[in-house]
Short mmCIF file of N, CA and C in Angstrom, two decimals:
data_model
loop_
_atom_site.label_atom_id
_atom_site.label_comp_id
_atom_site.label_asym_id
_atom_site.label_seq_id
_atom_site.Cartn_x
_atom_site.Cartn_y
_atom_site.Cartn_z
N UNK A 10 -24.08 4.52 -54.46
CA UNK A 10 -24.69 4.04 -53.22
C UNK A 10 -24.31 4.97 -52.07
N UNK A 11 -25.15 5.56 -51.17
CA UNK A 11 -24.69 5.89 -50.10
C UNK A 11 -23.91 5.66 -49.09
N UNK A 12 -23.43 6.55 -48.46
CA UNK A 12 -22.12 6.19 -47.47
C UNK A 12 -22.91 5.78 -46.34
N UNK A 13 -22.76 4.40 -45.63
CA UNK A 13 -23.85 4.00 -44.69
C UNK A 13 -22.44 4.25 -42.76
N UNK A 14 -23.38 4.99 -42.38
CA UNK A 14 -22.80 5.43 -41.27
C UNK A 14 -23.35 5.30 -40.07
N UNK A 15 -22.89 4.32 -38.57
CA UNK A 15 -23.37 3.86 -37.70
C UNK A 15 -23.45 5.08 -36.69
N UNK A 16 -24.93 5.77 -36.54
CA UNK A 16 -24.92 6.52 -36.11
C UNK A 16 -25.54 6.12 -34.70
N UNK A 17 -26.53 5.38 -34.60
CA UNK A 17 -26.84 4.81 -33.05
C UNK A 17 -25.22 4.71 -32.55
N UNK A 18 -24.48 3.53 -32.65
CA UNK A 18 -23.40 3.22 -31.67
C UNK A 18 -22.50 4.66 -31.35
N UNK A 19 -22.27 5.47 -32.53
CA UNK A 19 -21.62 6.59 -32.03
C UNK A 19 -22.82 7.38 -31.35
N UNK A 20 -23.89 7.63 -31.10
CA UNK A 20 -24.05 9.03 -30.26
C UNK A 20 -24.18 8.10 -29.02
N UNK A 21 -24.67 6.72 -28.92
CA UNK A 21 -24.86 5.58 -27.56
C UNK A 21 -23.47 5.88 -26.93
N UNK A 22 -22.11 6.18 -27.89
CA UNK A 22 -20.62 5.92 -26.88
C UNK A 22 -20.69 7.73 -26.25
N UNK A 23 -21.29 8.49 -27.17
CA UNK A 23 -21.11 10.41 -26.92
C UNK A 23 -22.06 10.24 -25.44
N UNK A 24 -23.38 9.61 -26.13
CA UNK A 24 -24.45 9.75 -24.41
C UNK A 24 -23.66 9.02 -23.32
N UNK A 25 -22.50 7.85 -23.21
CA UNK A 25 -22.27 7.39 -22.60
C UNK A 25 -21.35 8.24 -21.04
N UNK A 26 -20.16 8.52 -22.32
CA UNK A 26 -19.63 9.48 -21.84
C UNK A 26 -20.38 11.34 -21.05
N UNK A 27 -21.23 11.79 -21.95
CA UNK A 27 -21.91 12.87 -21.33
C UNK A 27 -22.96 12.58 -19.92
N UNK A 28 -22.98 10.97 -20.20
CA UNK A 28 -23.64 10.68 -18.71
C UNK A 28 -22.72 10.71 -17.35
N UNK A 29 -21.66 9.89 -17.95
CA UNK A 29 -20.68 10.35 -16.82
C UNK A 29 -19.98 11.51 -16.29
N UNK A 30 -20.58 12.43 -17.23
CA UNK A 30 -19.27 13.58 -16.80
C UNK A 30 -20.76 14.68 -16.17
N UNK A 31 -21.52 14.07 -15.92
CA UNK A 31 -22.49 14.89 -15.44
C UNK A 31 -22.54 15.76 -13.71
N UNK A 32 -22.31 16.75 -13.66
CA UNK A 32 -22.03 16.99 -12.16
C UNK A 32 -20.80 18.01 -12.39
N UNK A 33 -20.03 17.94 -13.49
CA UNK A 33 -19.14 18.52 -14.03
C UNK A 33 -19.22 19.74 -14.05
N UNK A 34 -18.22 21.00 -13.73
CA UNK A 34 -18.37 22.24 -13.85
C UNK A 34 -18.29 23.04 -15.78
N UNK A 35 -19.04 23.47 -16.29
CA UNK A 35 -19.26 24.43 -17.58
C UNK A 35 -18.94 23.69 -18.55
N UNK A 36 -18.56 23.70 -19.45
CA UNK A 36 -18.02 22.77 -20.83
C UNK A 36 -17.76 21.38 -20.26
N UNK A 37 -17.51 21.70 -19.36
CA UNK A 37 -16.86 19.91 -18.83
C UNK A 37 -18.07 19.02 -18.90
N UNK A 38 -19.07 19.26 -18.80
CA UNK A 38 -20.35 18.55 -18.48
C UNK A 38 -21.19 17.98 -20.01
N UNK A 39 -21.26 19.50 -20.98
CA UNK A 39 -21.31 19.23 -22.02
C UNK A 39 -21.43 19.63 -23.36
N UNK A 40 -19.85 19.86 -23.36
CA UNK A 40 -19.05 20.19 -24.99
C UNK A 40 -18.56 18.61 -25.01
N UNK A 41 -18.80 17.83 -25.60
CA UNK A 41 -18.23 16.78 -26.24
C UNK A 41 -16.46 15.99 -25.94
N UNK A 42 -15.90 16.99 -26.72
CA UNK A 42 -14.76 16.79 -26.85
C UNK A 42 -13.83 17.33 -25.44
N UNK A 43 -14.57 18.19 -24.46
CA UNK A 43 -14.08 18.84 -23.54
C UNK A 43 -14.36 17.74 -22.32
N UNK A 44 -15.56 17.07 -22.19
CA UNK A 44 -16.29 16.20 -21.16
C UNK A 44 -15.10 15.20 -21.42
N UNK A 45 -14.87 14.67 -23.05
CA UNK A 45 -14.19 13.28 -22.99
C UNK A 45 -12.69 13.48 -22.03
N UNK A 46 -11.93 14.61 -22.71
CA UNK A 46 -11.07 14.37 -22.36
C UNK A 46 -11.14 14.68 -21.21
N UNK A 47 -11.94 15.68 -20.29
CA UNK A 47 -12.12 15.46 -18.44
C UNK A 47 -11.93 13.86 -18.10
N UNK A 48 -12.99 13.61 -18.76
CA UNK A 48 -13.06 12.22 -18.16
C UNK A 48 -12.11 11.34 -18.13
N UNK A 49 -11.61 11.23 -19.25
CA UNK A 49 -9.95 10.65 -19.30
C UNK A 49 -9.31 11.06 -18.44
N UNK A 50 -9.39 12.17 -18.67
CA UNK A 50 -8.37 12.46 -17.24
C UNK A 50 -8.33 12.35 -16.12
N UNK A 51 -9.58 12.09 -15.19
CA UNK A 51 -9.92 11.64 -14.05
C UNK A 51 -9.92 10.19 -13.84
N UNK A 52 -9.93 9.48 -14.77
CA UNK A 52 -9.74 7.87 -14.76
C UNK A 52 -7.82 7.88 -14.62
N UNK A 53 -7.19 8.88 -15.17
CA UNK A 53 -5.81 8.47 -14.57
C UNK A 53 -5.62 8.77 -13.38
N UNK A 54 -6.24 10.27 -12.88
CA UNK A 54 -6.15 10.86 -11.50
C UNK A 54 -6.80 9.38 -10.46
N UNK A 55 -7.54 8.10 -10.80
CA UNK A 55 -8.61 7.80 -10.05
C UNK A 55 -7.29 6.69 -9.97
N UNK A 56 -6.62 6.42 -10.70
CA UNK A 56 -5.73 5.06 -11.04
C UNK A 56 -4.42 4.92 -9.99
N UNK A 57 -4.07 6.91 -10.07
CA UNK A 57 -3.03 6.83 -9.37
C UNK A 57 -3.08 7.12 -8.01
N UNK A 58 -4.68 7.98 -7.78
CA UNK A 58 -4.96 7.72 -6.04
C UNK A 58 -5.42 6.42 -5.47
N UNK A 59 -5.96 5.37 -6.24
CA UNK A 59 -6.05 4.26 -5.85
C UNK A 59 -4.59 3.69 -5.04
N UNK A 60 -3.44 4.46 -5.89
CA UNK A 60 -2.13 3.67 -5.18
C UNK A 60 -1.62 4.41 -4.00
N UNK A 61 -2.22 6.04 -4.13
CA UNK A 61 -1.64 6.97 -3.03
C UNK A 61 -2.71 6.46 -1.71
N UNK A 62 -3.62 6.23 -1.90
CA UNK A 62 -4.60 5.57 -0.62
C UNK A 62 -4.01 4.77 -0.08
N UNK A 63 -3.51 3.88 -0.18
CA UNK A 63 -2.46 2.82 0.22
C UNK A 63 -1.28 3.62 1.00
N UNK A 64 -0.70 4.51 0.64
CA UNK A 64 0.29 5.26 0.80
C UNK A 64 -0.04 6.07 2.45
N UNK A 65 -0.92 6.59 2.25
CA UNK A 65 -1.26 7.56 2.81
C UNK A 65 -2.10 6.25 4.32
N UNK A 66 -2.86 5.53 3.85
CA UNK A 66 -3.12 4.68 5.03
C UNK A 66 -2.34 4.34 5.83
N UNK A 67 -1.40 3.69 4.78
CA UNK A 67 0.32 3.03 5.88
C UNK A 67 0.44 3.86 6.85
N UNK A 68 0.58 5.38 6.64
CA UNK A 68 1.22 6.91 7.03
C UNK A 68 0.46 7.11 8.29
N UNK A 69 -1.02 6.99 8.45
CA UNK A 69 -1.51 6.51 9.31
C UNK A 69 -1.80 5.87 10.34
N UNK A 70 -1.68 4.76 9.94
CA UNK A 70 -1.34 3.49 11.09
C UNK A 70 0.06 3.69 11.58
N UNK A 71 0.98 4.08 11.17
CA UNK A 71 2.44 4.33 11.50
C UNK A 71 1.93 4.82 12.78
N UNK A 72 1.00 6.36 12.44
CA UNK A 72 1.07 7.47 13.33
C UNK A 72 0.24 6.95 14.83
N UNK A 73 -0.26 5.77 14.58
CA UNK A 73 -1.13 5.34 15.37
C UNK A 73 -0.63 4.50 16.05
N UNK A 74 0.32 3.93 15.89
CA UNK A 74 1.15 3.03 16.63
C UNK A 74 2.30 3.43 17.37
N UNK A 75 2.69 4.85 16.46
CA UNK A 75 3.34 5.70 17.04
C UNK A 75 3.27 6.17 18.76
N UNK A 76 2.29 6.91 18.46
CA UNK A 76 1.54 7.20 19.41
C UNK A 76 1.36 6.82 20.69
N UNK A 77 0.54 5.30 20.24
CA UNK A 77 0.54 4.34 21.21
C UNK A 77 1.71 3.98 22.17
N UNK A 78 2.58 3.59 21.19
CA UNK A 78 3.74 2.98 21.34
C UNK A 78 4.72 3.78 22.35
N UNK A 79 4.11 4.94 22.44
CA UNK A 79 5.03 6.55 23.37
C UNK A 79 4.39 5.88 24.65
N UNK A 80 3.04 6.28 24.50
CA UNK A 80 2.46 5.52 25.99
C UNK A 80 2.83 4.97 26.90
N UNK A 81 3.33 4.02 26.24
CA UNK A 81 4.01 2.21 26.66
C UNK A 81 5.58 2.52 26.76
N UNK A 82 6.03 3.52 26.56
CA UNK A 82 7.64 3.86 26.81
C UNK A 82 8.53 3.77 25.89
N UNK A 83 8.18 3.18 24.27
CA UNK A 83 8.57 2.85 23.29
C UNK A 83 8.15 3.63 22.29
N UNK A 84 9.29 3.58 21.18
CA UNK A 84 9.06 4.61 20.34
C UNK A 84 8.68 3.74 19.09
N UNK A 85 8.30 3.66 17.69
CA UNK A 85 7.46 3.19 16.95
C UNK A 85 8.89 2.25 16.21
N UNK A 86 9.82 2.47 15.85
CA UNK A 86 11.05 2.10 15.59
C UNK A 86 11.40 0.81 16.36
N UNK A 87 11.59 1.45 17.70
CA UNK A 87 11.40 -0.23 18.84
C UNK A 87 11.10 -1.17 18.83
N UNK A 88 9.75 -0.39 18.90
CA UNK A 88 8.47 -1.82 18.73
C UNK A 88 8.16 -2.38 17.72
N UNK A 89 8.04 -1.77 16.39
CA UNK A 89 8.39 -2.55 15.63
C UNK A 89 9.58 -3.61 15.26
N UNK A 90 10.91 -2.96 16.04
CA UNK A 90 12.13 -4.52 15.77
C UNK A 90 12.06 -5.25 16.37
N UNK A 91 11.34 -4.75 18.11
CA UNK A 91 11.17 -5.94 18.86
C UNK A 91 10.12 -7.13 18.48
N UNK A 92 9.20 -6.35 17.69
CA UNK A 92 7.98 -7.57 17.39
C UNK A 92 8.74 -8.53 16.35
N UNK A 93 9.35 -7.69 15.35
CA UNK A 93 10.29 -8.41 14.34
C UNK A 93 11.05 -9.74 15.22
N UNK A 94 12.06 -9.00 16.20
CA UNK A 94 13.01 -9.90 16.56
C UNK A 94 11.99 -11.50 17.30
N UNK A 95 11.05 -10.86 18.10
CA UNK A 95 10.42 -11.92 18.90
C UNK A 95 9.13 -12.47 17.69
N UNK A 96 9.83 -12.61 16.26
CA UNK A 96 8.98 -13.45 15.87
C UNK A 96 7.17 -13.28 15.52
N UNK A 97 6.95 -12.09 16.19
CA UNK A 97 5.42 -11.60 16.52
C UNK A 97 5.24 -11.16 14.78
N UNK A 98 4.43 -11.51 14.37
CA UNK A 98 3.96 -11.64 12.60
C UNK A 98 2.71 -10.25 12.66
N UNK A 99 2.36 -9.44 12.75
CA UNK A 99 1.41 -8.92 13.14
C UNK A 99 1.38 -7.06 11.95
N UNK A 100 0.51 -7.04 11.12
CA UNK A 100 0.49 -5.93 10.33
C UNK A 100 0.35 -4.69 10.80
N UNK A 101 0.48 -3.65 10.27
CA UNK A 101 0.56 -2.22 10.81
C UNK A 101 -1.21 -1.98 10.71
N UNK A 102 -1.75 -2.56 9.99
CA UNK A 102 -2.90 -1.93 10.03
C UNK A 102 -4.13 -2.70 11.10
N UNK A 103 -3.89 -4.40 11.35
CA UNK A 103 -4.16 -4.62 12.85
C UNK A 103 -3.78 -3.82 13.73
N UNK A 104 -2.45 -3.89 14.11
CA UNK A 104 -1.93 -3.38 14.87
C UNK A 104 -2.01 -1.93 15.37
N UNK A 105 -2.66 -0.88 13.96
CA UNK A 105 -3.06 0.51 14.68
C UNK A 105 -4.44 0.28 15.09
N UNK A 106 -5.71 -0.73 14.76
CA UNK A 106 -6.58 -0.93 14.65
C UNK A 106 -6.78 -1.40 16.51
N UNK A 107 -5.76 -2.23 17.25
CA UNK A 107 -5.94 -2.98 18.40
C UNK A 107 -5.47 -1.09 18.79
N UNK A 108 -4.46 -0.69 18.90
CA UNK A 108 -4.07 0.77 19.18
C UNK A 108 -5.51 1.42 19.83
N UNK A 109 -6.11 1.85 18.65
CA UNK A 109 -6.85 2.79 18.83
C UNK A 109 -7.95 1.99 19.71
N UNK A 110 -8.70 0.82 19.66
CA UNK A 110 -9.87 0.44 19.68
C UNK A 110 -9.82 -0.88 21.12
N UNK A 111 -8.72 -1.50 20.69
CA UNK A 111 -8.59 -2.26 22.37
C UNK A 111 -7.19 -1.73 23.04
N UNK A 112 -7.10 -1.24 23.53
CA UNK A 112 -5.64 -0.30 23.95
C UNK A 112 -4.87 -1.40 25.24
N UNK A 113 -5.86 -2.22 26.11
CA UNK A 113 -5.62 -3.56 26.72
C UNK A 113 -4.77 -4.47 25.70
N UNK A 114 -5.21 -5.08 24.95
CA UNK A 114 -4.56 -6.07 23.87
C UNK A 114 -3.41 -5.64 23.20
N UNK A 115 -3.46 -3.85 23.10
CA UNK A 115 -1.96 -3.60 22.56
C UNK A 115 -0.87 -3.15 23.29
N UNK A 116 -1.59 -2.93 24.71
CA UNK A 116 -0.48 -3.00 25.86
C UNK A 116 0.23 -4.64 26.28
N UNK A 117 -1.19 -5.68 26.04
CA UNK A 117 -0.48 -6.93 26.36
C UNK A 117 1.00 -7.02 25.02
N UNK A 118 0.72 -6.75 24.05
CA UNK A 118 1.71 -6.89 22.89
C UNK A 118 2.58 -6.25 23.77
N UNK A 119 2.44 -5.35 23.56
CA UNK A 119 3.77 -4.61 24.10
C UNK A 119 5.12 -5.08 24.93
N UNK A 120 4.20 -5.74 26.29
CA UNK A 120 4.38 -6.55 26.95
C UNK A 120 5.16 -7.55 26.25
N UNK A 121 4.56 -8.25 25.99
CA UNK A 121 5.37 -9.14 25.62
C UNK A 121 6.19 -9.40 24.66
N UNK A 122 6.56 -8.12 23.83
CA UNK A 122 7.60 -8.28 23.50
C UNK A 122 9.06 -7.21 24.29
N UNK A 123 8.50 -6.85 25.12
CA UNK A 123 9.46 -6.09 26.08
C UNK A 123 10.55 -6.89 26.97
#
């Protein structure tokens, strides 16, 4: 009896993959075995900038509050213990967000925790 071999599902998973890796520079796009493992490999690169985005945002808003925070006579260190100490609950990423965009509302903060 013949050796019965599922050939739809394997070239459906090969087209799957060669669809995604499309845009790809030379072999990467489509030699097979060269596309897969690109692709693998960019799903870890995609896994671990998902966590550096985070990273790098914080780094951001720091710099933005920073900033601000010079303005107002205070250095980013300050104002952050003073909001701590007076209880004020308020995230870095509001908080660079009022910074940049209502600069009134983050002088009243300021204020009041001064």
């Amino acid at each position: 009896m013949p050796r019965s071999v599922n050939h739809v599902a394997s070239r459906a998973k090969r087209k799957k993959i060669l669809k995604l890796t499309r845009g790809y520079f030379g072999a990467r796009k489509n030699v097979w075995t060269v596309a897969k493992n690109t692709w693998e490999k960019g799903l870890t690169y995609a896994y671990r900038d998902r966590k550096n985005k985070k990273r790098t945002f914080r780094a951001l808003w720091i710099q933005r509050i920073n900033a601000a925070a010079r303005l107002e006579g205070m250095s980013y260190s300050q104002l952050m213990g003073a909001l701590h100490k007076a209880g004020i609950e308020i995230n870095r990423k509001v908080l660079a967000d009022l910074a940049m965009n209502n600069p009134e509302t983050f002088k009243a903060v300021v204020a009041k925790v001064k």
